[in-house]
Short mmCIF file of C-alpha atoms in Angstrom, two decimals:
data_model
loop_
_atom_site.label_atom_id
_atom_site.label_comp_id
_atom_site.label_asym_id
_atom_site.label_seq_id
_atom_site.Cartn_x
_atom_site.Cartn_y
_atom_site.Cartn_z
CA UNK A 440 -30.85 54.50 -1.46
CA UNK A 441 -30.69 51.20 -2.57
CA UNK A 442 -28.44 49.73 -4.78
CA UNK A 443 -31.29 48.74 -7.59
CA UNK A 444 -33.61 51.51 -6.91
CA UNK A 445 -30.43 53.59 -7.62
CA UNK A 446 -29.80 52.63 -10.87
CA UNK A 447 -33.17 52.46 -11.89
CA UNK A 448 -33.70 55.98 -10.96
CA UNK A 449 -30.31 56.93 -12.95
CA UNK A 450 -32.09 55.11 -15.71
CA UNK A 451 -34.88 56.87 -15.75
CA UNK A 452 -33.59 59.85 -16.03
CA UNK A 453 -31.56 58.79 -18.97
CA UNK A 454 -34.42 57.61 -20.79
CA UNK A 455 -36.42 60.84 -19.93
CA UNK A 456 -33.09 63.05 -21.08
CA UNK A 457 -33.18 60.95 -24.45
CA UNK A 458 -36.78 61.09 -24.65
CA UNK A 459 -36.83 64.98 -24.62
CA UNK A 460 -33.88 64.54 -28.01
CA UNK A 461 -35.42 61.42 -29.05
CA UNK A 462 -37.99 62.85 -31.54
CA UNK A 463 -37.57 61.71 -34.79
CA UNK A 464 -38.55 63.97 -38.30
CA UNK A 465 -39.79 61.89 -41.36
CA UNK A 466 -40.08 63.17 -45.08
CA UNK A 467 -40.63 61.14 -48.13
CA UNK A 468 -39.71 61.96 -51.54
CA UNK A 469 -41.78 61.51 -54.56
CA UNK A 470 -39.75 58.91 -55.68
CA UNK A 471 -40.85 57.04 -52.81
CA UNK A 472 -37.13 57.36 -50.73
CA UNK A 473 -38.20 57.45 -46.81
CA UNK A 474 -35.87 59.75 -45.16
CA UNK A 475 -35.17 59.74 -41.23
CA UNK A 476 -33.46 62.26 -39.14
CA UNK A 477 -32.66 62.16 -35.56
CA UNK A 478 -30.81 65.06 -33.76
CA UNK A 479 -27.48 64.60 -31.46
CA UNK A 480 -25.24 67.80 -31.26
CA UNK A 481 -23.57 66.04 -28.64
CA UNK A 482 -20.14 65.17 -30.93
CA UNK A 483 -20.07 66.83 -34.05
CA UNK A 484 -20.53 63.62 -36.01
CA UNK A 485 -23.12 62.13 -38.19
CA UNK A 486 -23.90 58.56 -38.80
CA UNK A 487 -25.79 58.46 -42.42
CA UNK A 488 -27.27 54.99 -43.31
CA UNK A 489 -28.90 54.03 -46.48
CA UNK A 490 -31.13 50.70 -45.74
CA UNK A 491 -32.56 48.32 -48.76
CA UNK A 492 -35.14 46.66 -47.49
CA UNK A 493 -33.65 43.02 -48.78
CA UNK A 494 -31.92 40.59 -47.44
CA UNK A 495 -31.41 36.80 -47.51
CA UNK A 496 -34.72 36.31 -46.57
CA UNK A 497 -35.74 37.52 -49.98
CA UNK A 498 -33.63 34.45 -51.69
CA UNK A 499 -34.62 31.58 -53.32
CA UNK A 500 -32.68 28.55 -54.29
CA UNK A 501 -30.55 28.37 -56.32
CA UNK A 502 -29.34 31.97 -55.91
CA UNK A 503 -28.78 31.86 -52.32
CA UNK A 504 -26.08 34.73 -51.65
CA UNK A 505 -27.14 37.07 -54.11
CA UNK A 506 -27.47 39.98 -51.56
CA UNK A 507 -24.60 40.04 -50.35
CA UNK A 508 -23.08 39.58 -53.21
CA UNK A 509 -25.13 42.46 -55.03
CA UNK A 510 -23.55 44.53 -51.38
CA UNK A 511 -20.19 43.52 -52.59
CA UNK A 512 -20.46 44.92 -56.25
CA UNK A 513 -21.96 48.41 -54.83
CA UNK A 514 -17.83 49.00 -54.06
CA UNK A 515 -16.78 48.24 -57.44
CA UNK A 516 -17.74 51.59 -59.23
CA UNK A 517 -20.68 53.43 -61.06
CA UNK A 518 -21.02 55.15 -64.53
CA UNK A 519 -18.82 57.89 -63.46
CA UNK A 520 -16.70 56.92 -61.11
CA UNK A 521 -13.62 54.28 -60.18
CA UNK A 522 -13.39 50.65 -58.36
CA UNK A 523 -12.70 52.06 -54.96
CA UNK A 524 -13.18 55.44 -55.44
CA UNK A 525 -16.22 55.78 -52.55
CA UNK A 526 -14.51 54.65 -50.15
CA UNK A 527 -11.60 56.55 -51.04
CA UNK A 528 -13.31 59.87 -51.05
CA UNK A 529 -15.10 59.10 -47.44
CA UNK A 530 -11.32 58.41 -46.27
CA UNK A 531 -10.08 61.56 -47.29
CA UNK A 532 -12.98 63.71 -45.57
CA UNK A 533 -11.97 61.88 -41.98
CA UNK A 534 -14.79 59.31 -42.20
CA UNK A 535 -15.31 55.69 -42.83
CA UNK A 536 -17.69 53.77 -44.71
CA UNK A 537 -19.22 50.07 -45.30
CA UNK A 538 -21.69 47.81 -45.33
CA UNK A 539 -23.69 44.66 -44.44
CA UNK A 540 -26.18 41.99 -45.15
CA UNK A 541 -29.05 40.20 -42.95
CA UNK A 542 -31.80 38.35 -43.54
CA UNK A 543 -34.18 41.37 -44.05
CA UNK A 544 -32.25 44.34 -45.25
CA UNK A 545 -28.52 45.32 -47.18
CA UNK A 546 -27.28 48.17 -44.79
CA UNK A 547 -24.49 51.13 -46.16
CA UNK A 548 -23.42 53.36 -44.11
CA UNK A 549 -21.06 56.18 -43.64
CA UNK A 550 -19.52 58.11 -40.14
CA UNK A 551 -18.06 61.49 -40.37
CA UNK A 552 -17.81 64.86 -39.40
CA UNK A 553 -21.38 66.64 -39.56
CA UNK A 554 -20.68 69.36 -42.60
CA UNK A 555 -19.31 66.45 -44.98
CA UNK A 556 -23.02 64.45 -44.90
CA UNK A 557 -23.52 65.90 -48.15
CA UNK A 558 -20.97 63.86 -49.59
CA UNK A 559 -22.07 60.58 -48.45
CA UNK A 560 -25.71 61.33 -49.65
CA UNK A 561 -24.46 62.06 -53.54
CA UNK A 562 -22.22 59.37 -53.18
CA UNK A 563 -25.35 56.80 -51.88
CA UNK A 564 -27.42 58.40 -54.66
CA UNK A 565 -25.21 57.46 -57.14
CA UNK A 566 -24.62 54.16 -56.77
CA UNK A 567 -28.29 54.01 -56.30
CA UNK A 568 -29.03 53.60 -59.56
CA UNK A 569 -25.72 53.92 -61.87
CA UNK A 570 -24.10 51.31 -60.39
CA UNK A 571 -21.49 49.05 -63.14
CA UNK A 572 -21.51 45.57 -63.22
CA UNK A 573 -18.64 44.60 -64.68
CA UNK A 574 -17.70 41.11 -65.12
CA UNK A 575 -13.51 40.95 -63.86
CA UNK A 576 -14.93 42.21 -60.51
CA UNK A 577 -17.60 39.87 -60.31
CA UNK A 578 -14.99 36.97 -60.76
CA UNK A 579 -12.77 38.73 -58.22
CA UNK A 580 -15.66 39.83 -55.84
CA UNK A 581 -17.18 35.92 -55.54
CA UNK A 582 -13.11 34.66 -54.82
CA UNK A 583 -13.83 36.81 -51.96
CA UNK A 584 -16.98 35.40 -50.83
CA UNK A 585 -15.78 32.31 -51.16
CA UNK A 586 -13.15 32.58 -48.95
CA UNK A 587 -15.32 34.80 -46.41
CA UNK A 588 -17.44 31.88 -46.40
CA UNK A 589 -14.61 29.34 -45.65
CA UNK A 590 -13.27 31.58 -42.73
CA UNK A 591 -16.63 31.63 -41.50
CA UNK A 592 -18.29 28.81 -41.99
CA UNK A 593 -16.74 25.96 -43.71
CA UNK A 594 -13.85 25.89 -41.05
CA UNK A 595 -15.30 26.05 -37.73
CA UNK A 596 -17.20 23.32 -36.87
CA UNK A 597 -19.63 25.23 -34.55
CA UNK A 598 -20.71 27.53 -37.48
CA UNK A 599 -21.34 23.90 -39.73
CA UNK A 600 -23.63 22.57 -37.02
CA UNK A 601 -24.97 25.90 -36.19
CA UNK A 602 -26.12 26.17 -40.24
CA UNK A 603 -27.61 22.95 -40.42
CA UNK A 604 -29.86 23.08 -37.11
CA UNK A 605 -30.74 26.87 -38.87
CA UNK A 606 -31.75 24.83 -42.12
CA UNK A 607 -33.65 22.31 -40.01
CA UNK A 608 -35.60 24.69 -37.29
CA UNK A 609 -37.12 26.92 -40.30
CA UNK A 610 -38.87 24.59 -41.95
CA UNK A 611 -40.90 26.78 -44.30
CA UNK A 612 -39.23 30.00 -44.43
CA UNK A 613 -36.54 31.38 -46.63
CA UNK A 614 -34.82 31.78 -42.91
CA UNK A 615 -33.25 28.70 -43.21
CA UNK A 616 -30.70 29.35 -46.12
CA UNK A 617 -27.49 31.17 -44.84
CA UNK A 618 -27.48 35.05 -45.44
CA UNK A 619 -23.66 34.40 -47.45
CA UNK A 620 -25.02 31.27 -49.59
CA UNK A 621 -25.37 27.48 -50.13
CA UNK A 622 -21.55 26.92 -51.49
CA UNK A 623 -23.52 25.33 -54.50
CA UNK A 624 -24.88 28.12 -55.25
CA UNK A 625 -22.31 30.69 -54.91
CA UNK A 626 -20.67 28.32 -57.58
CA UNK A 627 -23.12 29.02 -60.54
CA UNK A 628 -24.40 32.79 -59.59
CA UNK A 629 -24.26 35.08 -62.42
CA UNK A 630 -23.16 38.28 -63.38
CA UNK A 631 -26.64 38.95 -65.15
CA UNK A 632 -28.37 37.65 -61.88
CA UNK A 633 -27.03 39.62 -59.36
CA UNK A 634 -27.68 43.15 -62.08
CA UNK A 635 -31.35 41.66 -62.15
CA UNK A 636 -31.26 41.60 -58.27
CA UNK A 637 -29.85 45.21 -57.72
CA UNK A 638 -32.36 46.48 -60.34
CA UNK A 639 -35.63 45.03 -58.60
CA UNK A 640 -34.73 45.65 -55.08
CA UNK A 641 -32.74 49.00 -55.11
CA UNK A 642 -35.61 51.55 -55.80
CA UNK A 643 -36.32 54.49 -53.75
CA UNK A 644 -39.48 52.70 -52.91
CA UNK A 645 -37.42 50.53 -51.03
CA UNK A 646 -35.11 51.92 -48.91
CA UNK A 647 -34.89 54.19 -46.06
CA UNK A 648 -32.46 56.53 -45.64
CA UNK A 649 -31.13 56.93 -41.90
CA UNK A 650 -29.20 60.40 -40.95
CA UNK A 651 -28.88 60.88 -36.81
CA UNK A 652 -26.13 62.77 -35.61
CA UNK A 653 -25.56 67.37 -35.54
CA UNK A 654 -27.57 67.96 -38.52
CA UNK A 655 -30.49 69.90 -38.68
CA UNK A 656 -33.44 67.63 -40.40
CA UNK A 657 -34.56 70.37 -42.89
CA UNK A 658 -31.19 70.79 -44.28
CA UNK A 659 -31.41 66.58 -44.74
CA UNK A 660 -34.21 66.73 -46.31
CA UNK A 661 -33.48 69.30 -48.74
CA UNK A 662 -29.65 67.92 -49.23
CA UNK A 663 -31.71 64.51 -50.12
CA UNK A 664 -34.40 65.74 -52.20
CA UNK A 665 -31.15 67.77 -54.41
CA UNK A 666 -29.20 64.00 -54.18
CA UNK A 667 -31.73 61.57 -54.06
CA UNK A 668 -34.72 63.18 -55.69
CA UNK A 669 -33.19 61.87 -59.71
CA UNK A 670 -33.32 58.84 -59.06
CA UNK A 671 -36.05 57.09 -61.11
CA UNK A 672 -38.72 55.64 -58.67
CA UNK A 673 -38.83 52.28 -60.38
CA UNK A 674 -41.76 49.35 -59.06
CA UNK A 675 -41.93 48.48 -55.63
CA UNK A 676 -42.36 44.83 -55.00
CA UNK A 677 -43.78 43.06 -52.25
CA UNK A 678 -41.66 40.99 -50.13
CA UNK A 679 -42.15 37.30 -50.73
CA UNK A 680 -44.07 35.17 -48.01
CA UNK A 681 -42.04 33.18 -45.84
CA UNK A 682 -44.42 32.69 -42.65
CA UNK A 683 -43.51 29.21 -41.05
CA UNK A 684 -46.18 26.55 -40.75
CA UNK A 685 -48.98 27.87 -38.30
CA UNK A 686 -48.94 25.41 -35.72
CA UNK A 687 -45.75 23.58 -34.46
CA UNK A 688 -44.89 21.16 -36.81
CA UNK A 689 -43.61 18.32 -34.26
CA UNK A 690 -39.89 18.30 -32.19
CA UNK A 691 -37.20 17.95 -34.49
CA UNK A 692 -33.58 16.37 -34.13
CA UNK A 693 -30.52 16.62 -35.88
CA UNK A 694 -26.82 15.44 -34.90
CA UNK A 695 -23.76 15.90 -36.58
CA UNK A 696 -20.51 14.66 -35.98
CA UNK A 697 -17.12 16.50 -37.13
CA UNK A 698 -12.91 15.35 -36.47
CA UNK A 699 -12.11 19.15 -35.86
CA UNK A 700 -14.47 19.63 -33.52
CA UNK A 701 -13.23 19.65 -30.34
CA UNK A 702 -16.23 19.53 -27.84
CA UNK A 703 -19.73 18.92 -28.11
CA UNK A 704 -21.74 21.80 -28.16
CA UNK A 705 -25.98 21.89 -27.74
CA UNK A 706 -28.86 24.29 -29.53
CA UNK A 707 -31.88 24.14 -28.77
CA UNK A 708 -34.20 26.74 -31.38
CA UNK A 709 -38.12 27.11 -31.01
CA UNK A 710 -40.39 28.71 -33.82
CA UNK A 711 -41.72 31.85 -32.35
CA UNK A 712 -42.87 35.10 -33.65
CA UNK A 713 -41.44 38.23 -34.02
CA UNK A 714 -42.88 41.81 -33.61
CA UNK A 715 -43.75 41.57 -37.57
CA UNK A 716 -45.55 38.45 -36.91
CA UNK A 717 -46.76 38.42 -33.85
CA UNK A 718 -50.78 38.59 -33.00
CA UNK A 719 -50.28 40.90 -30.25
CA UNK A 720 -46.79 42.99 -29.73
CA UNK A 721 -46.90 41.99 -26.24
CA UNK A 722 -46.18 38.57 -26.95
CA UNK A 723 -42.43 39.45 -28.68
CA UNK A 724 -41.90 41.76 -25.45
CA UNK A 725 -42.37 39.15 -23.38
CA UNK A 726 -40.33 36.75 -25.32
CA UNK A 727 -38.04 39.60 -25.08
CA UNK A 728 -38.44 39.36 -21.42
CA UNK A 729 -38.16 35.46 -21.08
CA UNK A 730 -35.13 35.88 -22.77
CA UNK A 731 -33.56 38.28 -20.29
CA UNK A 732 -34.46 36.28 -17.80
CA UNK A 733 -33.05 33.20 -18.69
CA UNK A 734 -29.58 35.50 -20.19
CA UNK A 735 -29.40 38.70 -18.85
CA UNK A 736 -26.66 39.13 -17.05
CA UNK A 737 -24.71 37.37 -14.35
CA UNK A 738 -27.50 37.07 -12.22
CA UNK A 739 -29.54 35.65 -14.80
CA UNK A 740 -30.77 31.97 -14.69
CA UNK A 741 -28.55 30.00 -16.86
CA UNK A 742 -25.53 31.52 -16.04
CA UNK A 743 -26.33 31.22 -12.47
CA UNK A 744 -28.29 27.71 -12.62
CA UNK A 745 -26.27 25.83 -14.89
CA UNK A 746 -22.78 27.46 -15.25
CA UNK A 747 -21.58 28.71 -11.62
CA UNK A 748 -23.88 26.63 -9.70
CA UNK A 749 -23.51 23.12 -10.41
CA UNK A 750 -20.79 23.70 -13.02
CA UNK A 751 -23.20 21.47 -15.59
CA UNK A 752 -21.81 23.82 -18.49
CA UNK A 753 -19.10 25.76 -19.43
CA UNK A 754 -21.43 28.60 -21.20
CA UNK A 755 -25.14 29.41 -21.45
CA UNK A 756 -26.76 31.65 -23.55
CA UNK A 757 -30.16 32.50 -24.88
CA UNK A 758 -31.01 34.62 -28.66
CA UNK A 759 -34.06 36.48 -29.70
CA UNK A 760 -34.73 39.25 -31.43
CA UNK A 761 -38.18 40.58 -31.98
CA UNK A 762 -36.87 43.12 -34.73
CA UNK A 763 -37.64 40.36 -37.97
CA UNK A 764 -39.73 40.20 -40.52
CA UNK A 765 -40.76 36.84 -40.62
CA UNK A 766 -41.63 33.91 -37.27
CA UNK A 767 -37.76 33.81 -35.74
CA UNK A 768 -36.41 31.12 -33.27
CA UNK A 769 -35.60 31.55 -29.22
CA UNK A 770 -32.42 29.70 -29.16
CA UNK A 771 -30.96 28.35 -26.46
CA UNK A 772 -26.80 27.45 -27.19
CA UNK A 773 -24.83 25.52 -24.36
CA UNK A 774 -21.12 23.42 -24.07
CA UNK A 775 -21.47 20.71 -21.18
CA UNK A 776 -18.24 21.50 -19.05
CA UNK A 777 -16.14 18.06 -18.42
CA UNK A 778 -17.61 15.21 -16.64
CA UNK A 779 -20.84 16.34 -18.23
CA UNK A 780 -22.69 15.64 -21.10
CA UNK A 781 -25.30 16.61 -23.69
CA UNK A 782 -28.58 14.77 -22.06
CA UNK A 783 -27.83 16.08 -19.00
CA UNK A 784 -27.65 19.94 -20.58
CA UNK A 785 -30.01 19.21 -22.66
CA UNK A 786 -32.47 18.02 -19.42
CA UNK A 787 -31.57 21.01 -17.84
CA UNK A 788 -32.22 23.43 -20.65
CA UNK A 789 -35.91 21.87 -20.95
CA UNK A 790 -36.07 22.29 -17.12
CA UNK A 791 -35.38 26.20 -17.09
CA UNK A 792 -38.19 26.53 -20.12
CA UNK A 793 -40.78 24.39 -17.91
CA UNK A 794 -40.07 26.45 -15.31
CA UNK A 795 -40.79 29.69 -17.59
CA UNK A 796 -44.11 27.76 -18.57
CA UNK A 797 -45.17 26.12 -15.22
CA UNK A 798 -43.71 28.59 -12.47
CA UNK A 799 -44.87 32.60 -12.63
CA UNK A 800 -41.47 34.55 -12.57
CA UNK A 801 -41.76 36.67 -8.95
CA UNK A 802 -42.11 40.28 -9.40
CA UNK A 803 -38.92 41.39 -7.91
CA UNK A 804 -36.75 39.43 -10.65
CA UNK A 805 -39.03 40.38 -13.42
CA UNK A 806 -38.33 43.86 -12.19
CA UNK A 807 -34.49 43.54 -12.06
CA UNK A 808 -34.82 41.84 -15.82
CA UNK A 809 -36.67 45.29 -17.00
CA UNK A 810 -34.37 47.20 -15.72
CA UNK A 811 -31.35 45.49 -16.94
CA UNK A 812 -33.22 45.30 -20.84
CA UNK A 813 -34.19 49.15 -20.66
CA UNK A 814 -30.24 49.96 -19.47
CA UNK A 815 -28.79 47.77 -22.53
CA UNK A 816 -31.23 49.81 -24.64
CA UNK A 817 -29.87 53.04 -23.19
CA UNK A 818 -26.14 52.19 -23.76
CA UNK A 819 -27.00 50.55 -27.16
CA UNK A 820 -28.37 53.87 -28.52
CA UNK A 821 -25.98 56.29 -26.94
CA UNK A 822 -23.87 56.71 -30.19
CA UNK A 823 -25.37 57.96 -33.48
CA UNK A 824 -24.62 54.34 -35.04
CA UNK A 825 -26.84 52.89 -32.55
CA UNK A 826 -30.05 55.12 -33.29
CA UNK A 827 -29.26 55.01 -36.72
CA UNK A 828 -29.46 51.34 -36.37
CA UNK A 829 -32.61 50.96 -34.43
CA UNK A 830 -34.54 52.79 -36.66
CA UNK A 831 -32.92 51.25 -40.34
CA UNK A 832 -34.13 47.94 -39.05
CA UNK A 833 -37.30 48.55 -37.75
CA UNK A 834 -38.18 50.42 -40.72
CA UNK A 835 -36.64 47.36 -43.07
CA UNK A 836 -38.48 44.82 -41.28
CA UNK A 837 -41.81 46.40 -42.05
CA UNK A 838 -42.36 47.06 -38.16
CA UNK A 839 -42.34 50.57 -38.31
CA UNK A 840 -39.35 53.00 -36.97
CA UNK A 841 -42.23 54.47 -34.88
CA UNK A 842 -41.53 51.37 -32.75
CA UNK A 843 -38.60 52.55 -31.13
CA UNK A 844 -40.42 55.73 -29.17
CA UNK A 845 -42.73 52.52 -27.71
CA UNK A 846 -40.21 50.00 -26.42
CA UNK A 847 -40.20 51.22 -22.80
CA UNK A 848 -43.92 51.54 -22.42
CA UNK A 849 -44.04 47.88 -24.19
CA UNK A 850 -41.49 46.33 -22.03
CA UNK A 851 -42.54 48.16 -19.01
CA UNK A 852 -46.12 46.52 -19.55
CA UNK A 853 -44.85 42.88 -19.60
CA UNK A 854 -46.48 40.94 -16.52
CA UNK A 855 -45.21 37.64 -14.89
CA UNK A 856 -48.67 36.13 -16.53
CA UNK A 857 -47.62 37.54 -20.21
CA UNK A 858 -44.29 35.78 -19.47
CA UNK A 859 -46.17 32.47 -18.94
CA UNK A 860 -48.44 32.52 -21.53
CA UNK A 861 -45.96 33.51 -23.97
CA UNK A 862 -43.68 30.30 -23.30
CA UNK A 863 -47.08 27.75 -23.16
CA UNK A 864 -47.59 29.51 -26.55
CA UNK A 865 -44.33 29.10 -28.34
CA UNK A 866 -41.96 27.25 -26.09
CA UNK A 867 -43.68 23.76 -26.53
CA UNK A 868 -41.57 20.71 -27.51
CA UNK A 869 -43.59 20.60 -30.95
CA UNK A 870 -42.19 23.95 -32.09
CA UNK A 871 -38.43 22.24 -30.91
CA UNK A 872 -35.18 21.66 -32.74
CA UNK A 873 -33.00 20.19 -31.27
CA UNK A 874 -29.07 20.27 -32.55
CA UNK A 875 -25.95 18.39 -31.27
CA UNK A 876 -22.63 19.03 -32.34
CA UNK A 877 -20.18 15.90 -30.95
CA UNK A 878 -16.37 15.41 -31.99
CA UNK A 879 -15.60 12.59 -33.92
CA UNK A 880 -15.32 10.40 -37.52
CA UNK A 881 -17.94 12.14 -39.95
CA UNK A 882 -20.32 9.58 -41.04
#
């Protein structure tokens, strides 16, 4: 047997095996909490994630960084109980616990052994909606995000270019402001803002609660209807708009120049949709598709076109992810290698997209691409973390968890011609941004 037909038949059977455990059980309480359960006796663990459905993209100037700061505060204690205290307990039942903050949703989450998931669920509850705000933690909390924000973006040049081309590819959406903060306004956020924040976003309304892992679901249900089912309902907002202009609003350039930067570095971003926004889901699958073409592996285009072929760069890579709430951007991010230079990538980059618009992608390597996307997706969702992921952000990004028991009939569907009509769609120079990053004097 073949190599390729090999592995694809190895896949298969994967997917079919995870298929057959793959159902997923759904139960909402009155309060309006959306619980999820997903079965895996395989390792005796559980992976419980509570998911607010708010993230950066829910910001406005000038409180920029108020989510994550909000996520930073949910650690500092609740009506009855210490600064520390939750992730102490978690630590002394084996597990681990903590947290993060995107553009669409606040994530918590806790892994540990199966029989100690009640824990983490009156834990979650509690901070839910008894959460302190007290203001010597606050002043400690933003020192912190401060200097997280100087670690990991104020110092390295590549994440300074990489925010500005982010501010200047989403023109009209909410996108473009950095899911940690403007520094400005990190500077004046208040204590009273950030209680506001926590009190219109974390409802039950608005947040999904995530268990996969050896747990039966009816004993998750009931174990959240006993932990969950206090908490006040509260109103359920609508997320604010944040759709970028409809048609592409011209090619864009920006070029920045820093002293510690030590070689240039190219993005290239266009305004697509995602599966939230998209008219059809086929189009974000074939994006998805385009994507893995151009980056999936060794064998993929740029890596084979641009880095080991000619040697025009050092690195090649491609981003999107359909999983958004609002239009995204397929990025494109490459370093010229020495003796080479930014036109030249940046000629070469534009080449590989005409070809994806001008040239129908042959069968055979639109079949190798599938099957390299579906494997990722099998590996990715091998560990409780990984389902529990998968479904927290489809469900935060107002897609729908029931996504996830479609994506290999949606991928699988993707045709050479969806690949082409997709990229004379979106991947046209007017929906273009185009960054450089070059060393030198900062003007």
């Amino acid at each position: 047997m073949a190599p390729l037909r090999l592995l694809t038949t190895l896949l298969l059977f994967g997917l079919a095996s995870a298929a057959a455990a793959d159902r997923i059980h759904h139960h909402e309480l009155d309060n309006g909490l959306t619980v999820l359960v997903q079965e895996d006796h395989r390792g005796g663990v559980v992976a419980s994630m509570l998911w607010y459905h708010v993230g950066s993209g829910h910001e406005h100037r000038p409180i920029t960084g108020i989510s994550h700061a909000v996520e930073h505060m949910m650690f500092k204690g609740t009506e009855v109980r210490g600064t520390g205290e939750f992730a102490r307990l978690i630590a002394r039942e084996g597990g681990r616990t903590n947290a993060f903050t995107a553009r669409d949703f606040t994530g918590y989450f806790q892994l540990l052994a199966a029989d100690r998931l009640e824990l983490a669920l009156e834990l979650e509850a509690e901070r839910m909606h008894r959460l302190v705000f007290d203001s010597e933690e606050f002043q400690r909390e933003m020192q912190v995000i401060h200097e997280e924000r100087r670690q990991r973006v104020d110092d390295p040049p590549e994440a300074r270019a990489f925010e500005r081309f982010t501010a200047t590819a989403h023109m009209a959406s909410p996108y473009r402001h950095p899911i940690i903060g403007w520094r400005k306004d990190l500077d004046r956020l208040r204590l009273e803002e950030l209680e506001a924040w926590y009190q219109r976003w974390y409802t039950p309304g608005n947040a999904t609660l995530v268990v996969v892992g050896a747990v039966e679901p009816e004993r998750v249900f009931e174990l959240a209807e006993r932990h969950f089912g206090a908490v006040p309902a509260g109103e359920v907002e609508p997320p604010p708009e944040g759709r970028e202009i409809a048609t592409g609003p011209g090619e864009r350039r920006i070029e920045v120049r820093f002293e510690d930067a030590r070689v240039p570095l190219l993005f290239l971003g266009y305004n697509v949709p995602s599966l939230a926004t998209a008219a059809e889901p086929s189009d974000a699958y074939a994006l998805l598709l385009a994507a893995e073409l151009l980056d999936g592996g060794r064998s993929a285009r740029l890596p084979e076109e641009l880095v080991r072929g000619p040697g025009l760069a050092t690195s090649a890579s491609v981003g999107y992810s359909p999983v958004a709430r609002l239009d995204t951007l397929f990025s494109l991010v490459a370093r010229p290698s020495e003796g080479h230079d930014l036109d030249e990538l940046e000629s070469a980059l534009r080449e590989q997209v005409r070809r994806l618009r001008d040239d129908p992608v042959e069968d055979s390597e639109l079949e190798r691409a599938i099957t390299r996307l579906l494997a990722a997706e099998v590996y990715a969702q091998d560990a409780p973390m990984g389902r529990a992921q998968r479904l927290g952000r489809l469900a935060s990004t107002g897609i729908g968890w029931e996504e996830a028991q479609r994506f290999e009939e949606r991928v699988r569907a993707v045709t050479p011609e969806d690949i082409q009509r997709v990229a004379r769609t979106y991947l046209e120079p007017e929906r273009l941004t185009v960054g450089r990053l070059l060393p030198g004097e900062e003007e």
